[in-house]
Coordinates of C-alpha atoms and ligand atoms in Angstrom, one line a residue:
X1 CA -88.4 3.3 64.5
X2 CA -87.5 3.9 60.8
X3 CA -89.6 6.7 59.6
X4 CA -89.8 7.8 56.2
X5 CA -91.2 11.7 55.5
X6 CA -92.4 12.8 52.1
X7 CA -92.4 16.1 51.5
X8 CA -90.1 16.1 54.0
X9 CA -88.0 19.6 52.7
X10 CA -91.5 21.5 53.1
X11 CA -92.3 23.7 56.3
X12 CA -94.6 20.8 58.1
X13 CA -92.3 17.9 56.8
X14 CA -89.1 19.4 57.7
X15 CA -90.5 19.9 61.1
X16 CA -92.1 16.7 61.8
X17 CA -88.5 15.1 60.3
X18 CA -85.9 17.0 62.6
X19 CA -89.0 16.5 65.2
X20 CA -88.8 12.8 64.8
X21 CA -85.4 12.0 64.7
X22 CA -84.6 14.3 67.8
X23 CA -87.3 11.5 69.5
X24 CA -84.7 9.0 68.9
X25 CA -86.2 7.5 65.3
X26 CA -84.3 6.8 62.1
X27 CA -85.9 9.3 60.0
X28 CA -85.1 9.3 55.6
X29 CA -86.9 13.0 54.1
X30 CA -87.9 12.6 51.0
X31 CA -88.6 15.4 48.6
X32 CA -88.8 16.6 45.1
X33 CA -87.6 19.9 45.6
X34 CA -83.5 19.0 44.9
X35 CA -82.4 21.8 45.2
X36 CA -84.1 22.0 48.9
X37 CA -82.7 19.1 49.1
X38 CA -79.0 19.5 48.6
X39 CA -79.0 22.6 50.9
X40 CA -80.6 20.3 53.6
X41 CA -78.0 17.7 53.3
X42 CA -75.7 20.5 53.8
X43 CA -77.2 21.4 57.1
X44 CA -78.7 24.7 55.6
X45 CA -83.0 25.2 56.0
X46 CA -84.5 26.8 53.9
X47 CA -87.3 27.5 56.2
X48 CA -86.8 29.8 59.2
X49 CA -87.8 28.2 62.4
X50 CA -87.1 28.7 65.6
X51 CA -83.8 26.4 66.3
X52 CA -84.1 24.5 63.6
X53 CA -80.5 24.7 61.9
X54 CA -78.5 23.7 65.2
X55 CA -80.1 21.0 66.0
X56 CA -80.3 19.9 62.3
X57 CA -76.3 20.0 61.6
X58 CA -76.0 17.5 65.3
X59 CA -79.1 15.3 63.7
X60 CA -77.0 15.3 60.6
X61 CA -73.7 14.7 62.2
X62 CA -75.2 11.8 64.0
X63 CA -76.5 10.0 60.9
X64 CA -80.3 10.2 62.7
X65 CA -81.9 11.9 59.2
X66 CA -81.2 12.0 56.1
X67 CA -82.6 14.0 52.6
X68 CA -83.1 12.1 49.4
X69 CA -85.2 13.0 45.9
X70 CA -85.5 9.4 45.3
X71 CA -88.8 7.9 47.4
X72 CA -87.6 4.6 46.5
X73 CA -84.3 5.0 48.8
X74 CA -86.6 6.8 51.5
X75 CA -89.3 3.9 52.2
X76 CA -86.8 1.1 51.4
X77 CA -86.5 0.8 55.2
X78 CA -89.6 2.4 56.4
X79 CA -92.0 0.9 59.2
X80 CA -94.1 4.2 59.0
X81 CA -94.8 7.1 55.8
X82 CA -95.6 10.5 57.1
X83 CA -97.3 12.3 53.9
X84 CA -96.9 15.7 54.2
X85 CA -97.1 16.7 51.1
X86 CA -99.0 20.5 50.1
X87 CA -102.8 20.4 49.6
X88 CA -103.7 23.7 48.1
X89 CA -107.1 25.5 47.0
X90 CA -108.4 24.3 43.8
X91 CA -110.1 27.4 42.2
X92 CA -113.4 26.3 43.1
X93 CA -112.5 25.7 46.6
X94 CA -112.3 22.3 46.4
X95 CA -108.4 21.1 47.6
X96 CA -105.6 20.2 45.2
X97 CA -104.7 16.4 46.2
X98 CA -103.0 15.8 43.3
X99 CA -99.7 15.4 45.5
X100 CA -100.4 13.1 47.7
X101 CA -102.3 10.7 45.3
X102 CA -98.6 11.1 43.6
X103 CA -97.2 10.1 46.4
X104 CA -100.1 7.0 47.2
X105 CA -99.4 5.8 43.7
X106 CA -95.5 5.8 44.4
X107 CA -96.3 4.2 48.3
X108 CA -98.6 1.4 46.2
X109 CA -95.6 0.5 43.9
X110 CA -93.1 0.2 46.8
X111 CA -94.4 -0.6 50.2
X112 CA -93.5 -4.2 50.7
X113 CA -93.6 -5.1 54.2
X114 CA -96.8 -3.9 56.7
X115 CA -96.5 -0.1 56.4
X116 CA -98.4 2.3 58.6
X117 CA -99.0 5.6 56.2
X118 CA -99.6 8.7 58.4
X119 CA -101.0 11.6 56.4
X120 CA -100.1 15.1 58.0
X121 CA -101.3 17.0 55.3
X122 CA -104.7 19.1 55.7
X123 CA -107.0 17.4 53.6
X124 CA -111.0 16.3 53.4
X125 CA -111.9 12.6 54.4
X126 CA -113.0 11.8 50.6
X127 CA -109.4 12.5 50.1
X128 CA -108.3 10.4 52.4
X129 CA -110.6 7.9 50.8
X130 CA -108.8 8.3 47.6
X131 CA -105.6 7.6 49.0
X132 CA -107.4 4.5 50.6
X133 CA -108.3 3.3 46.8
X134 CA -105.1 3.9 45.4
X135 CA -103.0 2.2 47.9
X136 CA -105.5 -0.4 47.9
X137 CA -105.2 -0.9 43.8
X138 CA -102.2 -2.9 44.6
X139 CA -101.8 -3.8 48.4
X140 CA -104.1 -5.5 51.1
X141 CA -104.9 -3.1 53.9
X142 CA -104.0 -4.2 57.2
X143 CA -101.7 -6.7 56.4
X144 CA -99.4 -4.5 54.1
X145 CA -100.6 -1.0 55.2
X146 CA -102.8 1.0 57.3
X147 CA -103.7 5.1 56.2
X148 CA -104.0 7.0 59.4
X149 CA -105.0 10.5 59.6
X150 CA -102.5 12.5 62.1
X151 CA -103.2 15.8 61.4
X152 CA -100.6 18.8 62.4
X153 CA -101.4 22.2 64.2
X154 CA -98.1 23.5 63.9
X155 CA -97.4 27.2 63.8
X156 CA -94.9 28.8 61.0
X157 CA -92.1 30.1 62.8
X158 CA -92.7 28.0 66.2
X159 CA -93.0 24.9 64.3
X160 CA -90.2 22.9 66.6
X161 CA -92.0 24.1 69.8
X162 CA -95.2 23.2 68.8
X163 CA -94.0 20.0 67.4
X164 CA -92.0 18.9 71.2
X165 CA -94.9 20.6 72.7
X166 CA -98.3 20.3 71.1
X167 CA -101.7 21.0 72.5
X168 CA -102.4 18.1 71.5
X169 CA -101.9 15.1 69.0
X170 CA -104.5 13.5 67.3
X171 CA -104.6 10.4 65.6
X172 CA -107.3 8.8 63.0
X173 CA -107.6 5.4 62.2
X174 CA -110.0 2.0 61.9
X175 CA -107.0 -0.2 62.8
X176 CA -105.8 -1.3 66.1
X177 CA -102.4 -2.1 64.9
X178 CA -102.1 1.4 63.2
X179 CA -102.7 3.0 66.4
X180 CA -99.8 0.6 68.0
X181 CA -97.2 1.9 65.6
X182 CA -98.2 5.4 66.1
X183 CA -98.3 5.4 69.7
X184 CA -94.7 3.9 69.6
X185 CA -93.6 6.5 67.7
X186 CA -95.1 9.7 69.6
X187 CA -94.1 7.6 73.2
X188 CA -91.1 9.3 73.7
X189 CA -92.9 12.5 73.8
X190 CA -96.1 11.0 75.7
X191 CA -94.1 9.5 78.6
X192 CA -91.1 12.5 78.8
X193 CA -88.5 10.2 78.4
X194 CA -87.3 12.1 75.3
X195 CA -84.0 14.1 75.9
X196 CA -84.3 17.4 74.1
X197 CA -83.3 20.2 74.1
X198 CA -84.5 22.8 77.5
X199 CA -86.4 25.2 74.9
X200 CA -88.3 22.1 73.7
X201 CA -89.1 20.4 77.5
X202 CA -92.7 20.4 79.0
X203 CA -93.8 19.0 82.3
X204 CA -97.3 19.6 81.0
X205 CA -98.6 15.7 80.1
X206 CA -99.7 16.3 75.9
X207 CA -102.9 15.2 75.6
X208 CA -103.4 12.0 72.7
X209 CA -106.6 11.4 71.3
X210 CA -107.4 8.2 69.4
X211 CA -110.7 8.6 67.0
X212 CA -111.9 8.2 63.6
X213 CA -110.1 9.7 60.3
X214 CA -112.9 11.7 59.6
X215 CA -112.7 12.8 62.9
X216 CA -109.2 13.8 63.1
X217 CA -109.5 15.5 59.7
X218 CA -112.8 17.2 61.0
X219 CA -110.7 18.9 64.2
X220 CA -107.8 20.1 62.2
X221 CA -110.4 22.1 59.8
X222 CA -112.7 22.9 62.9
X223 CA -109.3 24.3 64.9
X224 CA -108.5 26.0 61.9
X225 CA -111.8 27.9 61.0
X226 CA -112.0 28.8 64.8
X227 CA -108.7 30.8 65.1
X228 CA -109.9 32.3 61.2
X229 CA -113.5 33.3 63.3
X230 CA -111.7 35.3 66.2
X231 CA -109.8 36.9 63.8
X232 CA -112.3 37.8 62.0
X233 CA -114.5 39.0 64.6
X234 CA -112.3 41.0 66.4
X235 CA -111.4 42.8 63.4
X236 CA -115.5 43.5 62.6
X237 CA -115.1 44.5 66.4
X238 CA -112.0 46.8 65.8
X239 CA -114.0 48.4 62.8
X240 CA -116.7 49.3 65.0
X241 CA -114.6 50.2 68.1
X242 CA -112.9 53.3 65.6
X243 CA -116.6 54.8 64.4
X244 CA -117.8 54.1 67.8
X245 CA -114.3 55.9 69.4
X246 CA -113.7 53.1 71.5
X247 CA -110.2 51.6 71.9
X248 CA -109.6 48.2 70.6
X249 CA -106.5 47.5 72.5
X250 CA -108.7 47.8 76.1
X251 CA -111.5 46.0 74.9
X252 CA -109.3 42.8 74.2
X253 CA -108.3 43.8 77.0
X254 CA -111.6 43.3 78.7
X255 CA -112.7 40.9 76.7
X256 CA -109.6 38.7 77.4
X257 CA -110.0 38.3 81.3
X258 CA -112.8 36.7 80.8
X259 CA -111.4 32.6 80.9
X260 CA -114.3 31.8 79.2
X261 CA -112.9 34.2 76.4
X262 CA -109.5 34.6 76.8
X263 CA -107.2 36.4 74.7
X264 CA -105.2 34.6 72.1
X265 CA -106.2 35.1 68.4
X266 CA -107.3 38.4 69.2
X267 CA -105.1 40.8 67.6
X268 CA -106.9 43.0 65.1
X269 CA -105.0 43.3 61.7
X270 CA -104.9 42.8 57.8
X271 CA -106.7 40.1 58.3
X272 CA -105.5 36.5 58.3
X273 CA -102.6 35.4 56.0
X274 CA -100.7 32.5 54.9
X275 CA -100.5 29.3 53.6
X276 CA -103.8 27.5 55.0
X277 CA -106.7 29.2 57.4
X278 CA -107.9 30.5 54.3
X279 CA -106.9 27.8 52.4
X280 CA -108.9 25.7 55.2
X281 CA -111.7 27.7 55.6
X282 CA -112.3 28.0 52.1
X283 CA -112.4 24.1 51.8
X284 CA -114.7 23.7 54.7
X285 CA -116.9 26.0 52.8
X286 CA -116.9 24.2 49.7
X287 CA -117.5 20.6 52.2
X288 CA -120.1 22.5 53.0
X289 CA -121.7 23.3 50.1
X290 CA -121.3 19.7 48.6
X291 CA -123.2 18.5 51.5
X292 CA -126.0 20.6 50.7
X293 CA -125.4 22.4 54.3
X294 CA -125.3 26.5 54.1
X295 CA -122.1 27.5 55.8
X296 CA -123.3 31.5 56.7
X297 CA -120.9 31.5 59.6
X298 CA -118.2 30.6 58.2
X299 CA -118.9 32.1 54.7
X300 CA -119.0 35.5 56.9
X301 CA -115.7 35.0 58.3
X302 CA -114.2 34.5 55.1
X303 CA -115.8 38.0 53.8
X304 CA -114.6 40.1 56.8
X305 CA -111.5 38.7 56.0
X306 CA -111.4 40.1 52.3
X307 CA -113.1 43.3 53.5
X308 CA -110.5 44.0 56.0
X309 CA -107.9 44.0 53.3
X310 CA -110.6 47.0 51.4
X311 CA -110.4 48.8 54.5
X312 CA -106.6 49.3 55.0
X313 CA -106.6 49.7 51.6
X314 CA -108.7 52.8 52.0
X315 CA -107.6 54.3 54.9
X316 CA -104.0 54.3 52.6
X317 CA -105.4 55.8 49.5
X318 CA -108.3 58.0 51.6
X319 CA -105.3 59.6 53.7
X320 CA -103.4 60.6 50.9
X321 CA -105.8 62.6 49.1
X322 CA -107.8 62.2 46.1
X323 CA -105.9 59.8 44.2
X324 CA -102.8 57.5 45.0
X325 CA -101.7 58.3 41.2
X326 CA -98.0 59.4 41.7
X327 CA -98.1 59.0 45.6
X328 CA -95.6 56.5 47.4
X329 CA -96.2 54.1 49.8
X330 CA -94.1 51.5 52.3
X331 CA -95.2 48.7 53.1
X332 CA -93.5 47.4 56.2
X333 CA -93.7 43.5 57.6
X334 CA -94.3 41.6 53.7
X335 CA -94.1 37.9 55.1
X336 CA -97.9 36.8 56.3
X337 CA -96.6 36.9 60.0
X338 CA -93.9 38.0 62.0
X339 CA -90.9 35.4 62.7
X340 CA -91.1 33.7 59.1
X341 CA -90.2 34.6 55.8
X342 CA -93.2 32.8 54.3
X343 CA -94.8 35.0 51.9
X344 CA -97.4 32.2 50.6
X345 CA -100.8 34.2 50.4
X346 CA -99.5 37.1 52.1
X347 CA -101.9 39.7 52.5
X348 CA -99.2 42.5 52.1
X349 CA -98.2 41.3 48.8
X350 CA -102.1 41.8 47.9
X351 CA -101.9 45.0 49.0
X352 CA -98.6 45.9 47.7
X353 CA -100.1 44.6 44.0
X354 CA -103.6 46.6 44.7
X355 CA -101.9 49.7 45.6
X356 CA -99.7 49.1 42.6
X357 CA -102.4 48.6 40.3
X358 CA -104.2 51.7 41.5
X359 CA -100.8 53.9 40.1
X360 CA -98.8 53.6 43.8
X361 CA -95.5 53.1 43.8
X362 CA -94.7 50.8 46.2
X363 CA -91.8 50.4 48.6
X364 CA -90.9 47.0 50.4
X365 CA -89.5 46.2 53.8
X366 CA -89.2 43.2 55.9
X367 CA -86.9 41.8 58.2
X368 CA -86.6 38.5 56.9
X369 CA -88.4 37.7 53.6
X370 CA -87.2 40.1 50.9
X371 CA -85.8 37.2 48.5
X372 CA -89.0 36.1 48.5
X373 CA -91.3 39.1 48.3
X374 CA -89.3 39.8 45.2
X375 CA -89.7 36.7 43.7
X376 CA -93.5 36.6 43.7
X377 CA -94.5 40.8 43.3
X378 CA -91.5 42.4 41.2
X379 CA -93.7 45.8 40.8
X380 CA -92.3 47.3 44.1
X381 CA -89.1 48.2 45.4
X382 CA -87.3 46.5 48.3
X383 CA -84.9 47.8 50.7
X384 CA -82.9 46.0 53.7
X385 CA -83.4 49.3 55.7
X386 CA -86.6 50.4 57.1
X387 CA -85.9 54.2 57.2
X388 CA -84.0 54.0 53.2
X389 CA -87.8 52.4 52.4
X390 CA -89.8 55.1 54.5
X391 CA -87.4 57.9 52.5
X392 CA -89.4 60.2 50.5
X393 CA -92.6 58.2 50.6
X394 CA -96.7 59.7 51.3
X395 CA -97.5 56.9 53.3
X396 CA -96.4 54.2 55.3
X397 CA -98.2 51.4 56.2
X398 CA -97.0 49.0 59.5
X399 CA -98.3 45.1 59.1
X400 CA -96.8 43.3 61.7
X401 CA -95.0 43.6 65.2
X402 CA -91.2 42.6 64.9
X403 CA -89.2 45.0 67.1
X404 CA -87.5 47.5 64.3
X405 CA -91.1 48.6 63.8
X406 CA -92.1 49.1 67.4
X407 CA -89.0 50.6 68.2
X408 CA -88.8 53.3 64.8
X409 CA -87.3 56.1 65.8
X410 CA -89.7 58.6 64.9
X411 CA -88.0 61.7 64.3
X412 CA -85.9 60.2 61.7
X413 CA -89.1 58.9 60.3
X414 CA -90.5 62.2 60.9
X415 CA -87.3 63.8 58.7
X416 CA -87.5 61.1 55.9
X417 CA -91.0 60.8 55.1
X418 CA -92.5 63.1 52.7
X419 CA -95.8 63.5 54.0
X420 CA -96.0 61.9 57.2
X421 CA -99.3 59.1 56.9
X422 CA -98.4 56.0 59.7
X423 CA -100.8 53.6 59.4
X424 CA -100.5 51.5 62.2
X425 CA -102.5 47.9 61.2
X426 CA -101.1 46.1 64.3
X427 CA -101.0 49.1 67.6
X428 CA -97.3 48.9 67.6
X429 CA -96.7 52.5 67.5
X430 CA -97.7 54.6 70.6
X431 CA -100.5 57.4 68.5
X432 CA -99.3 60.2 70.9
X433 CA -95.6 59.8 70.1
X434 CA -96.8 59.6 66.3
X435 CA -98.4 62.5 66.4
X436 CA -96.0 64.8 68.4
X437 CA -93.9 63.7 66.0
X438 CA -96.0 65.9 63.5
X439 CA -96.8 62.7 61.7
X440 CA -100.5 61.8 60.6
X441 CA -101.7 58.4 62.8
X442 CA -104.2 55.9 61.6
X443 CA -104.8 52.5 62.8
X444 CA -107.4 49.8 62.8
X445 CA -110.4 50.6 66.2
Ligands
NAD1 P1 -94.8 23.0 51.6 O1 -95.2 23.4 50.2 O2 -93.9 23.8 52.5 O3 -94.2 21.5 51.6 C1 -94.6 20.5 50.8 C2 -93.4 19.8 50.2 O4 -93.8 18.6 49.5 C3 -92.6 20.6 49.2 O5 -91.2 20.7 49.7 C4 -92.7 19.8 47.9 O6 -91.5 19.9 47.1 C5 -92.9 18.4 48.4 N1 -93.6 17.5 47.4 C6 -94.6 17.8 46.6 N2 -94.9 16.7 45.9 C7 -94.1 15.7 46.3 C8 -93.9 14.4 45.9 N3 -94.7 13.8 45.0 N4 -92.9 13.6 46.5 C9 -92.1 14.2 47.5 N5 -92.3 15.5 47.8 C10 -93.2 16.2 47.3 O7 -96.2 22.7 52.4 P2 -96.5 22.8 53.9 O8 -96.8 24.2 54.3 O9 -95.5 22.1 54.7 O10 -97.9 22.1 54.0 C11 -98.1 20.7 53.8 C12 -99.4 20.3 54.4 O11 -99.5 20.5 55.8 C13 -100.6 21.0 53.8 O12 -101.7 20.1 53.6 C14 -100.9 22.1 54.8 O13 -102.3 22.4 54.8 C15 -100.6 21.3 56.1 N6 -100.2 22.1 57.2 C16 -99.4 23.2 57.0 C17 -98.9 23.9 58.1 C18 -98.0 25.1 58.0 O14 -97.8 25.8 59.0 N7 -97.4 25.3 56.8 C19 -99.4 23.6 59.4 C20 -100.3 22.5 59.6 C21 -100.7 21.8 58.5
UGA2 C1 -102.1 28.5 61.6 C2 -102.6 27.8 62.9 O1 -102.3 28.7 64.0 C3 -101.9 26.5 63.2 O2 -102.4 25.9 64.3 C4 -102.1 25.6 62.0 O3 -101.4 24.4 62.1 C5 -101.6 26.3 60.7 O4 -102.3 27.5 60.5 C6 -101.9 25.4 59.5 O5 -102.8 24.7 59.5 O6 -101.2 25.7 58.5 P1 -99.9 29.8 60.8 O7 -100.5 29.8 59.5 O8 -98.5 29.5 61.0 O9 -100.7 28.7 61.8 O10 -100.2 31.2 61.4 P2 -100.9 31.9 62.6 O11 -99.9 32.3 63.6 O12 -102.1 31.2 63.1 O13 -101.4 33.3 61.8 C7 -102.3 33.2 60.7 C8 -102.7 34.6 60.2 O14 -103.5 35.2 61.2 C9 -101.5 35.5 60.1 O15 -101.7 36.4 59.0 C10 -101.5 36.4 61.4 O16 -101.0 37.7 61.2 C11 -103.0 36.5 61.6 N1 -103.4 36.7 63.0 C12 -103.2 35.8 63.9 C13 -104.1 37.9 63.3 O17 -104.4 38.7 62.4 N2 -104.5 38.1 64.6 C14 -104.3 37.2 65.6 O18 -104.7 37.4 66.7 C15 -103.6 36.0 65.2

């Protein structure tokens, strides 16, 4: 099929392009990012996923997708429109749609034969209402379009896997022809008969639910708030595991053998970062609210999250003395996860600027997002080596899990720090060896 993508240089349009034309479809990404743009064409992301640049430069080579700034050139062949534009958090809560009623208002102009639009972005049903009205200003639905909801659960990082091998795909729409086009274009993947590459195979049949748009939309913010709830709890249950002296790591442990429980989204931490559980959460709040409905759950997973920033902030400026005025500090793991170099809402950077603004100075590592770290917080300073930033410093402070932190080797750490405070957010140093080490050892539970 000829698919065209908009916001197609962005983390979940990229994805869902190269995803799409690996499936065997003609696929045009449009974006108006150009400079994004112009590296794309060149074959270089600007993302970091997981395989993503190989099999974009043979996608390229084979003329299966292309990258344009111009939305005109991009639908002037399409059968279907994949939105996928950013919906961030108005200050209220409320979300941003600003973008993709851009984007509707461009689609009304342009689409001139039947066109199935597929909205990937994360956004409430009135949205998708109002994307409904503006298409429908100028064109008839079913007969010249059909909006479908078709949420993603991607993962930054993983996003090709997840996209070759979802949990699940889920489509929303009140028109039988619109679920024809989109079953066509996910069949490659529903029947197997897709030839990718072995990282992206599954023998495991991907479950395809067909439902309502407000349904669809309903169990991307409902997946969403869930994984932001585990986090959250577990890290209200790491908090009391550390007064109680109890061991976090065994009661996940515990917990997790239970299949009822399991253990995924149980790592305590920071908290959760990035681009959209809070972003998700908050909006589900706010739905909430507008619907006269008192969210207390989910309110309370929101303020765990926000408090568990407070306390890591604490055990930092508690553990090096009375004041952190003209103490050091290294932050290690910047980007909101491991494996990306996404530092959109980024709970190190918040820390980084809090620590700042209590008269830290702040040092910077991470394996892959530096660039970007620096471009958002410029009141720290960065270094490519995780032992230059750990030189001279009070306090160090580890985020995430990548390899060069679990595998420090502490008695250069030992030898380079000035005053030896590990905090260890994630477990990924073993305390004993810390502390033999004549280093101070703090983590969360
Ligand atoms: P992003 O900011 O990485 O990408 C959005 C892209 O849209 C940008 O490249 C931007 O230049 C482009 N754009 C904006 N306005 C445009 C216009 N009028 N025409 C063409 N291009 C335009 O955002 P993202 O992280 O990919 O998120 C997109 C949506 O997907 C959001 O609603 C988000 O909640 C949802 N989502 C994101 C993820 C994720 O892991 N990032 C996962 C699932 C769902
Ligand atoms: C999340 C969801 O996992 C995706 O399914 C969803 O599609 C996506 O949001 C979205 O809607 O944008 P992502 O933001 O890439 O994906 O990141 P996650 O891997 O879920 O991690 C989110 C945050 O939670 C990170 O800060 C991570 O460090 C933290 N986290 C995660 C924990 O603190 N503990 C855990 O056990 C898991």
């Amino acid at each position: 099929m000829r698919v065209c993508v908009v916001g197609g240089a962005g983390y979940v349009g990229l994805v869902t392009g190269v995803g799409l034309a690996l499936l065997g479809h003609e696929v045009m990404c449009v974006d108006v990012n150009s400079t994004r743009v112009e590296e794309l064409e060149n074959g270089n992301s600007p993302i970091q996923e997981e395989g993503l640049e190989p099999v974009l430069a043979e996608l390229l080579q084979r003329g299966k997708i292309r990258f344009t700034t111009s939305i005109e050139t991009g639908i002037e062949q399409a059968e279907i429109v994949f939105i996928a534009v950013a919906t961030p958090s108005l200050p209220d809560g409320g979300t941003d749609s600003s973008h993709a009623v851009t984007v509707a208002r461009d689609l009304a102009r342009l689409i001139h034969r039947y066109t199935v639009v597929a909205v990937k972005s994360t956004m409430p049903v009135e949205t998708l209402d109002q994307l409904d009205s503006v298409l429908k200003e100028r064109l008839i639905p079913g007969k010249q379009f059909d909006l479908v909801s078709n949420p993603e659960f991607l993962r930054e990082g993983r996003g090709l896997r997840d996209f070759f091998r979802p949990d699940r795909i889920v489509v929303g729409s009140d028109s039988e022809p619109a679920f024809s086009v989109m079953r066509q274009v996910y069949q490659p993947l529903i029947d197997g008969s897709a030839e990718l590459p072995e990282a992206f195979r599954t023998d495991t049949p991907i479950p395809y639910l067909e439902t309502t748009p407000s349904t669809a939309q309903m169990i991307k913010y409902a997946s969403n708030a869930f994984l932001a709830t585990r986090i959250s709890f577990i890290n209200e249950i790491a908090g009391l595991c550390q007064r109680l002296n109890a061991d976090v790591g065994a009661v996940v442990e515990g917990l997790g053998l239970d299949p009822r429980i399991g253990k995924a989204y149980l790592q305590p931490g920071i908290g959760f970062g990035g681009p959209c559980l809070e972003k998700d959460l908050t909006a589900l709040v706010r739905l909430a609210q507008d619907n006269n409905y008192d969210p207390v759950l989910l309110d309370s997973v929101l303020q765990r999250n926000h408090l568990q920033l407070i306390e890591v902030q604490n055990k930092l400026i508690n553990g090096m003395g009375p004041s952190p005025v003209g103490k050091t500090v290294a932050v290690l793991g910047l980007a909101f996860k491991e494996g990306t170099n996404d530092v959109r809402n980024s709970l190190a950077l918040r820390l980084m600027k809090d620590l700042a603004d209590s008269g830290a100075t702040v040092h910077g590592h991470d394996p892959l997002a530096i660039p970007e770290a620096e471009e958002q917080f410029q009141d720290a300073t960065y270094f490519e080596n995780v032992y230059e930033a750990l030189a001279g410093v009070d306090a160090a402070v580890v985020l995430n899990s990548v390899a060069e932190y679990r595998d420090l080797d502490l008695e250069r750490v030992a030898a380079t720090m000035k005053d030896g405070l590990l905090v260890d957010v994630r477990g990924v140093l073993n305390s004993g060896d810390v502390l033999s080490h004549g280093l101070r050892y703090d983590s969360i539970g």
